[in-house]
Structures are given as structure tokens and as C-alpha cells.
Short mmCIF file of C-alpha atoms in Angstrom, two decimals:
data_model
loop_
_atom_site.label_atom_id
_atom_site.label_comp_id
_atom_site.label_asym_id
_atom_site.label_seq_id
_atom_site.Cartn_x
_atom_site.Cartn_y
_atom_site.Cartn_z
CA MET Z 1 -31.39 1.94 19.72
CA THR Z 2 -29.70 -0.79 18.20
CA TYR Z 3 -32.57 -0.55 15.38
CA SER Z 4 -31.28 2.90 14.69
CA TYR Z 5 -27.76 2.07 14.48
CA TYR Z 6 -28.94 -0.69 12.13
CA LYS Z 7 -30.98 1.47 9.96
CA ASN Z 8 -28.47 4.32 9.98
CA MET Z 9 -25.54 1.92 8.89
CA GLN Z 10 -27.79 0.49 6.45
CA LEU Z 11 -28.80 4.13 4.89
CA ASN Z 12 -25.50 4.95 4.74
CA ASN Z 13 -24.66 1.88 2.89
CA ILE Z 14 -21.82 1.00 5.67
CA ILE Z 15 -20.33 -2.45 5.22
CA PHE Z 16 -17.93 -1.87 8.15
CA VAL Z 17 -16.99 0.10 10.73
CA TYR Z 18 -14.58 0.07 13.58
CA GLN Z 19 -13.85 2.31 16.35
CA GLY Z 20 -11.46 1.35 18.94
CA GLU Z 21 -7.76 0.81 19.33
CA VAL Z 22 -5.77 0.24 16.04
CA THR Z 23 -3.44 -2.62 16.43
CA ALA Z 24 -1.13 -4.27 13.46
CA ASP Z 25 -3.35 -7.49 14.66
CA LEU Z 26 -6.39 -5.71 14.05
CA VAL Z 27 -5.31 -4.26 11.00
CA SER Z 28 -4.40 -7.57 9.39
CA SER Z 29 -7.93 -9.09 10.57
CA ILE Z 30 -9.76 -6.40 8.71
CA LEU Z 31 -8.27 -6.77 5.72
CA GLN Z 32 -8.46 -10.53 5.51
CA MET Z 33 -12.48 -9.97 6.63
CA ILE Z 34 -13.14 -7.40 4.07
CA GLU Z 35 -11.28 -9.33 1.36
CA ASN Z 36 -13.25 -12.41 1.96
CA LYS Z 37 -16.39 -10.23 2.10
CA LEU Z 38 -15.19 -8.86 -1.81
CA GLU Z 39 -14.51 -12.42 -2.81
CA GLY Z 40 -17.54 -14.06 -1.56
CA GLU Z 41 -19.69 -11.26 -3.27
CA GLY Z 42 -18.24 -11.66 -6.76
CA GLU Z 43 -17.25 -7.95 -7.07
CA ASP Z 44 -15.27 -7.76 -10.28
CA ARG Z 45 -11.46 -8.57 -9.71
CA LYS Z 46 -9.83 -5.00 -11.11
CA VAL Z 47 -12.18 -3.51 -8.57
CA LYS Z 48 -11.50 -5.61 -5.75
CA LYS Z 49 -7.67 -5.21 -6.05
CA ARG Z 50 -8.28 -1.30 -6.03
CA VAL Z 51 -10.13 -1.47 -2.89
CA PHE Z 52 -7.94 -4.02 -0.90
CA ASN Z 53 -5.16 -1.93 -2.04
CA VAL Z 54 -6.49 1.58 -1.02
CA MET Z 55 -7.58 -0.11 2.20
CA VAL Z 56 -4.32 -1.21 2.81
CA GLU Z 57 -2.67 2.36 2.64
CA CYS Z 58 -5.47 4.01 4.68
CA LEU Z 59 -5.31 1.38 7.32
CA GLN Z 60 -1.78 1.46 7.99
CA ASN Z 61 -1.70 5.09 7.61
CA VAL Z 62 -3.85 5.37 10.62
CA TYR Z 63 -1.77 2.65 12.35
CA HIS Z 64 1.51 4.37 11.63
CA HIS Z 65 0.46 7.97 11.80
CA LEU Z 66 -2.17 8.59 14.37
CA ASP Z 67 -1.21 11.04 17.47
CA ALA Z 68 -2.70 9.37 20.29
CA LEU Z 69 -4.17 11.53 22.91
CA PRO Z 70 -2.96 11.26 26.44
CA PRO Z 71 -4.80 9.11 28.67
CA THR Z 72 -5.27 11.75 30.88
CA ASP Z 73 -6.66 14.19 28.30
CA PRO Z 74 -10.33 15.42 29.29
CA SER Z 75 -11.41 14.62 25.31
CA ASN Z 76 -10.10 11.20 25.66
CA PRO Z 77 -12.09 9.44 28.13
CA ILE Z 78 -12.30 6.05 26.72
CA LYS Z 79 -8.90 4.84 25.54
CA ASP Z 80 -5.53 5.94 24.08
CA LYS Z 81 -4.78 4.83 20.36
CA THR Z 82 -8.40 5.01 19.16
CA ALA Z 83 -9.68 5.62 15.45
CA LEU Z 84 -12.38 5.28 13.35
CA LEU Z 85 -12.36 3.10 10.03
CA MET Z 86 -15.29 2.89 7.96
CA ILE Z 87 -16.00 0.91 4.61
CA GLY Z 88 -19.23 1.57 2.45
CA ARG Z 89 -20.60 0.30 -0.86
CA GLU Z 90 -22.78 2.36 -2.77
CA GLU Z 91 -24.14 1.75 -6.21
CA LYS Z 92 -21.26 3.25 -7.96
CA ASP Z 93 -18.82 3.45 -5.31
CA TYR Z 94 -16.95 1.82 -2.56
CA TYR Z 95 -15.68 4.26 -0.07
CA ILE Z 96 -13.21 4.05 2.60
CA ILE Z 97 -13.00 6.28 5.44
CA THR Z 98 -10.61 6.68 8.27
CA GLY Z 99 -10.77 9.29 11.33
CA ASN Z 100 -8.07 9.73 13.89
CA HIS Z 101 -6.45 12.59 16.35
CA VAL Z 102 -3.63 14.51 14.96
CA LEU Z 103 -1.59 17.11 16.88
CA ASN Z 104 -2.87 20.68 15.54
CA ASP Z 105 0.73 21.44 14.37
CA ARG Z 106 0.81 18.77 11.80
CA ILE Z 107 -2.54 20.19 10.36
CA PRO Z 108 -0.72 22.60 7.77
CA ASP Z 109 1.46 20.24 6.28
CA LEU Z 110 -0.82 17.54 6.13
CA LYS Z 111 -3.31 19.83 4.37
CA SER Z 112 -1.09 21.13 2.03
CA ARG Z 113 -0.19 18.09 1.07
CA LEU Z 114 -4.03 16.62 0.48
CA ASP Z 115 -4.62 19.99 -1.73
CA ARG Z 116 -1.40 19.45 -3.60
CA ILE Z 117 -2.35 15.84 -4.66
CA ASN Z 118 -6.26 16.74 -5.32
CA ARG Z 119 -4.95 19.48 -7.64
CA ALA Z 120 -2.70 17.06 -9.58
CA THR Z 121 -3.79 15.02 -12.76
CA LYS Z 122 -3.27 11.86 -13.07
CA GLU Z 123 0.37 12.22 -15.12
CA GLU Z 124 0.98 14.75 -12.33
CA LEU Z 125 0.50 12.15 -9.77
CA LYS Z 126 2.41 9.66 -11.62
CA GLN Z 127 5.35 12.19 -11.45
CA LEU Z 128 4.72 13.09 -7.78
CA TYR Z 129 4.76 9.32 -6.78
CA GLN Z 130 8.35 8.73 -8.73
CA GLU Z 131 9.84 11.84 -7.06
CA VAL Z 132 8.81 10.94 -3.71
CA LEU Z 133 9.72 7.47 -4.43
CA THR Z 134 13.44 8.01 -5.39
CA SER Z 135 13.75 10.78 -2.62
CA GLY Z 136 15.16 10.67 0.70
CA GLY Z 137 14.35 7.39 2.93
CA PHE Z 138 11.81 6.50 5.46
CA SER Z 139 10.27 8.38 8.12
CA GLU Z 140 11.40 7.16 11.78
CA LYS Z 141 7.73 5.44 11.53
CA GLY Z 142 9.22 3.39 8.78
CA THR Z 143 6.91 4.94 6.14
CA ALA Z 144 7.55 6.15 2.53
CA GLY Z 145 5.44 9.14 2.46
CA LEU Z 146 4.03 7.83 -0.55
CA GLY Z 147 0.80 6.45 0.84
CA MET Z 148 -1.36 9.18 0.00
CA ILE Z 149 -0.33 9.83 -3.39
CA ASP Z 150 -0.86 6.31 -3.82
CA ILE Z 151 -4.54 6.21 -2.50
CA ALA Z 152 -5.00 9.17 -4.83
CA ARG Z 153 -3.60 7.40 -7.95
CA LYS Z 154 -5.88 4.27 -6.92
CA SER Z 155 -8.81 5.87 -6.36
CA GLY Z 156 -8.87 8.21 -9.47
CA GLN Z 157 -11.07 10.73 -7.44
CA ARG Z 158 -10.65 13.73 -4.69
CA LEU Z 159 -10.05 12.65 -1.93
CA GLY Z 160 -12.05 14.14 0.71
CA TYR Z 161 -10.61 15.12 4.00
CA ASP Z 162 -11.71 17.57 7.46
CA PHE Z 163 -9.94 18.49 10.72
CA HIS Z 164 -12.24 19.14 13.12
CA PRO Z 165 -10.99 20.89 16.14
CA VAL Z 166 -11.03 18.86 19.46
CA ASN Z 167 -9.11 21.14 21.66
CA ASP Z 168 -6.01 23.49 21.47
CA ARG Z 169 -3.58 20.42 20.94
CA TYR Z 170 -5.89 17.96 18.78
CA SER Z 171 -8.13 17.53 15.84
CA PHE Z 172 -9.70 14.71 14.42
CA PHE Z 173 -8.86 14.31 11.01
CA SER Z 174 -10.79 12.27 8.89
CA LEU Z 175 -10.05 11.34 4.80
CA GLU Z 176 -12.36 9.45 2.48
CA ALA Z 177 -11.42 7.96 -0.50
CA ARG Z 178 -13.56 6.87 -3.45
CA ILE Z 179 -12.97 3.67 -5.73
CA SER Z 180 -15.58 3.62 -8.47
CA ARG Z 181 -17.23 0.08 -9.11
CA ILE Z 182 -17.92 0.86 -12.88
CA VAL Z 183 -14.79 -0.89 -14.83
CA ASP Z 184 -13.76 0.73 -17.99
CA LYS Z 185 -13.03 -2.13 -20.17
CA MET D 1 27.29 -18.22 -0.55
CA GLU D 2 23.62 -19.78 0.79
CA ALA D 3 20.40 -19.46 -0.96
CA LEU D 4 17.87 -17.08 0.51
CA ARG D 5 14.67 -18.76 1.03
CA ILE D 6 11.73 -17.05 2.73
CA GLU D 7 7.88 -18.41 2.83
CA SER D 8 4.99 -16.70 2.01
CA THR D 9 2.63 -15.35 4.49
CA HIS D 10 -0.95 -13.26 3.99
CA LYS D 11 1.15 -10.24 4.61
CA THR D 12 4.78 -11.00 2.93
CA PRO D 13 5.89 -12.48 -0.30
CA ARG D 14 7.84 -15.80 -1.04
CA VAL D 15 11.28 -15.00 -1.61
CA ILE D 16 14.19 -17.05 -3.23
CA LEU D 17 17.42 -15.83 -4.13
CA ASP D 18 19.42 -18.94 -5.19
CA PRO D 19 22.85 -18.30 -6.14
CA GLU D 20 23.43 -21.94 -7.81
CA ASN D 21 21.33 -21.25 -10.68
CA GLY D 22 20.68 -17.58 -10.81
CA ILE D 23 17.23 -17.60 -10.52
CA PHE D 24 15.48 -15.10 -8.11
CA GLU D 25 11.83 -14.85 -7.16
CA PHE D 26 9.36 -12.63 -5.32
CA SER D 27 5.92 -13.72 -5.56
CA GLY D 28 2.71 -13.35 -3.56
CA ARG D 29 1.66 -10.02 -1.97
CA SER D 30 4.12 -7.75 0.25
CA ILE D 31 1.91 -5.54 2.59
CA PRO D 32 3.86 -5.78 5.95
CA GLU D 33 3.60 -2.62 8.59
CA ASP D 34 7.44 -3.16 8.90
CA SER D 35 8.90 -3.44 5.38
CA VAL D 36 11.83 -2.30 6.16
CA GLY D 37 12.58 -5.05 8.76
CA PHE D 38 11.49 -7.45 6.04
CA TYR D 39 13.48 -6.40 3.38
CA LEU D 40 17.18 -5.62 5.10
CA PRO D 41 18.13 -9.53 5.10
CA ILE D 42 17.12 -9.44 1.65
CA LEU D 43 18.87 -6.02 0.94
CA ASP D 44 21.94 -7.45 2.57
CA TRP D 45 22.01 -11.00 0.82
CA LEU D 46 22.17 -8.81 -2.79
CA GLU D 47 24.64 -6.91 -1.49
CA LYS D 48 26.89 -9.90 -0.95
CA TYR D 49 25.97 -11.61 -3.99
CA ALA D 50 26.80 -8.31 -5.93
CA GLN D 51 30.22 -8.82 -5.16
CA GLN D 52 30.60 -12.23 -7.01
CA PRO D 53 27.34 -12.46 -8.98
CA LEU D 54 26.61 -15.36 -11.64
CA PRO D 55 27.44 -14.08 -15.09
CA GLN D 56 23.57 -14.39 -15.79
CA THR D 57 21.03 -13.34 -13.29
CA HIS D 58 17.06 -13.63 -13.69
CA VAL D 59 14.82 -11.78 -11.53
CA ARG D 60 10.87 -12.80 -11.31
CA PHE D 61 8.50 -10.47 -9.50
CA ASP D 62 5.30 -11.93 -9.71
CA LEU D 63 3.27 -9.65 -6.87
CA GLU D 64 -0.50 -9.50 -6.20
CA TYR D 65 -0.09 -6.14 -4.18
CA PHE D 66 2.28 -4.23 -2.23
CA ASN D 67 2.07 -1.21 -0.08
CA THR D 68 3.76 1.82 -0.56
CA SER D 69 6.31 1.02 1.94
CA SER D 70 7.15 -1.95 0.12
CA SER D 71 7.52 0.03 -3.46
CA LYS D 72 10.53 1.80 -1.68
CA ASN D 73 12.13 -1.25 -0.49
CA ILE D 74 11.82 -3.24 -3.92
CA LEU D 75 13.31 -0.06 -5.78
CA GLU D 76 16.01 -0.48 -3.17
CA VAL D 77 16.25 -4.23 -4.38
CA LEU D 78 16.18 -3.20 -7.94
CA LYS D 79 18.81 -0.85 -7.45
CA ARG D 80 21.08 -3.62 -6.06
CA LEU D 81 20.61 -5.67 -9.32
CA GLU D 82 21.30 -2.38 -11.33
CA ALA D 83 24.29 -2.14 -9.80
CA ILE D 84 25.18 -5.86 -10.86
CA HIS D 85 23.70 -5.00 -14.41
CA THR D 86 26.11 -1.81 -14.60
CA ALA D 87 29.19 -3.53 -13.77
CA GLY D 88 28.69 -5.65 -16.78
CA HIS D 89 26.82 -8.99 -15.56
CA GLU D 90 23.51 -9.78 -17.39
CA VAL D 91 20.35 -9.42 -15.48
CA ARG D 92 17.12 -9.59 -16.37
CA VAL D 93 14.09 -8.48 -14.60
CA THR D 94 10.54 -9.99 -15.51
CA TRP D 95 7.73 -7.98 -13.98
CA TYR D 96 4.65 -10.31 -13.92
CA TYR D 97 0.83 -8.69 -14.00
CA ASP D 98 -2.57 -9.87 -14.02
CA GLU D 99 -4.04 -8.88 -17.98
CA ASP D 100 -6.58 -6.45 -15.92
CA ASP D 101 -4.26 -4.86 -13.62
CA GLU D 102 -3.45 -1.74 -14.90
CA ASP D 103 -1.70 -0.42 -11.46
CA MET D 104 0.70 -3.24 -11.17
CA GLU D 105 1.41 -2.81 -14.92
CA GLU D 106 1.77 0.92 -14.14
CA THR D 107 4.03 0.27 -11.20
CA GLY D 108 6.08 -2.05 -13.39
CA GLN D 109 6.80 1.21 -15.62
CA ASP D 110 7.40 3.25 -12.92
CA TYR D 111 10.42 1.19 -12.07
CA GLN D 112 11.35 0.77 -15.72
CA ALA D 113 11.44 4.74 -16.04
CA LEU D 114 13.51 5.11 -12.89
CA LEU D 115 16.15 2.59 -13.37
CA ASN D 116 18.67 1.81 -15.70
CA LEU D 117 17.93 -1.88 -15.69
CA PRO D 118 15.92 -4.45 -18.30
CA ILE D 119 12.55 -4.80 -16.67
CA GLU D 120 10.43 -6.67 -19.20
CA LEU D 121 6.77 -6.46 -18.40
CA ALA D 122 4.62 -9.58 -18.81
CA VAL D 123 1.20 -10.54 -18.82
CA LYS D 124 0.58 -13.62 -16.18
CA VAL D 125 -1.04 -16.52 -17.59
CA GLN D 126 -4.40 -17.15 -15.97
CA SER D 127 -4.44 -19.98 -13.71
#
């Protein structure tokens, strides 16, 4: 059993995976650990910074926006605020995957935002970022609505996403961001 | 008016707002979950400073990383400085970035585009 987990992770180039409750302390610890790892392995400084930046946004996104399943929900037998966080390193890319529950009501809005971001050119993303930066204030969660735009800008690649239906109220939302390890000098 | 000094942590920058010499500094990283809470006293301080600023204020941003909710707060900081500048006082902002850090350079350009405030982009000398 353990060996098959190990082989599977190795096969998928996973360098970090976490499933469980997401707290501010946990986010800090993961960031610190991955930063040390990148540092220790002599990754290019620019790549390292991008990975770190995207990781901050992805993890804080989950921390702020996951919709916790009520503990009594039958599809949530274990715990309340759980999520999946995963980081992988392939030959050409780092990838960061997050997975968390969202209320089905939020899907249309999320989906249209992600599609808009994925359709945008580099220049359009810059404009969109400036637009959102200057418009309005913070959401009730203290977030600025800039996270995904910033992730897309730093990634330079399309964001992968999926909504997996869990029950009539919730779906499992996964988001994948890739950062190229190849540096254009 | 008293200086505001905040020491850096692994999630928040070092902040020095010194009304004696008019040299302000933000350095390190700004990635707190609650960026509003962190920046609120800074914005309040600047609000007061704006009532009686020195003839010259120089603000150094020397940031390594920041998250998007900080970026909105930094814009608010810059807006306070813009108001001082617009009121006819000299305000100079220097935005430092590592030579290979296009992202930080671009962020500086974003702020330049959005504000009526002299923001100079400067390559950080490698330590």
C-alpha cells in the first residue's frame, strides 16, 4: 500500500501533497518548507520567485475561499475545512494544484472569471489586473479579487480547472497553475 | 508626530515612516493573509502625516514578494503619497527590483501607470 502511494507520487512528479484542514499557520509552514526546498535544490532564482508567488496566491485563495462542508454532510465524513494542496516538479514545469469544496451557486461566476482569464492575452491580463486593482475595495474576506489574474500573469500559461459534482449543494473545485522552469534570458 | 517602525516578519515587511527626515521605507515581503489589518495603521499614519508633511519625502519600496491583497493596500499607500504630491510637496518614490525579477519590475510599471506620482524604477544592487 505504502509503496504504491510512493510510486504513484514519484510517477506524477509530486514533491508535496497535503490533504486536510487549511489554517493560516499551515499555509505559512508549507510556504516556508517549499521555499527552503527550492532554495536547497538550486532552482533558478526567477523560477523560484515565480513558484513561490503563485504558491502564495493559490494557498491563500483556498484559505480564504473554500466553502466548508457542514460536518454533518454525508459526503464529508472526516472534517470540516479540508482541502487538497499539491506541488509537482516536471522536467519543464512546476505545477501547483489546489482542490476544495465550493457551493454549486458559485460555479457560474468562478467559471466565467476563469474563462475570461484564460482567453486574455498577456496585455489584456495586465489591463484586467489594473482594472480590478483600482476598482472597489475588499471582499468581506479581505481579498482583492486579483489572485487568479495574478496567478495567470505569473504562470504565463492557461489555468486548468475542474468542478467535480459532490452532491446537490457542493462541488469539488480544482485549480492547476503551471510555471515554466525554462528561463528566457 | 512620532515615527512608525514595524520590524519585518517572514510574512510582513519592515516599515519605517520617519517624520524627522522624511525617509520612508518598505522592505522585505508582504504576504499576510490579513493585509488590511497590517496596512491600516500605516494608512492612518500617512493620513496624519499628509496634514503637515515635510517639503521633501522620499519613499523606498524594496520588496521581495507580495501577495495580491497587499498590492491593493500598497496602492492605497501610494494614493496617500500622491495626495501629498498633488498638494504641492515633493514626494519621490523609488521602486527597487532585482535585475532578473521582471514581475516586480512590471508591478512597479503598473503603479506608475495608475498614479500621478513620480515613481522611479531602480535595479537593486546585488548583495
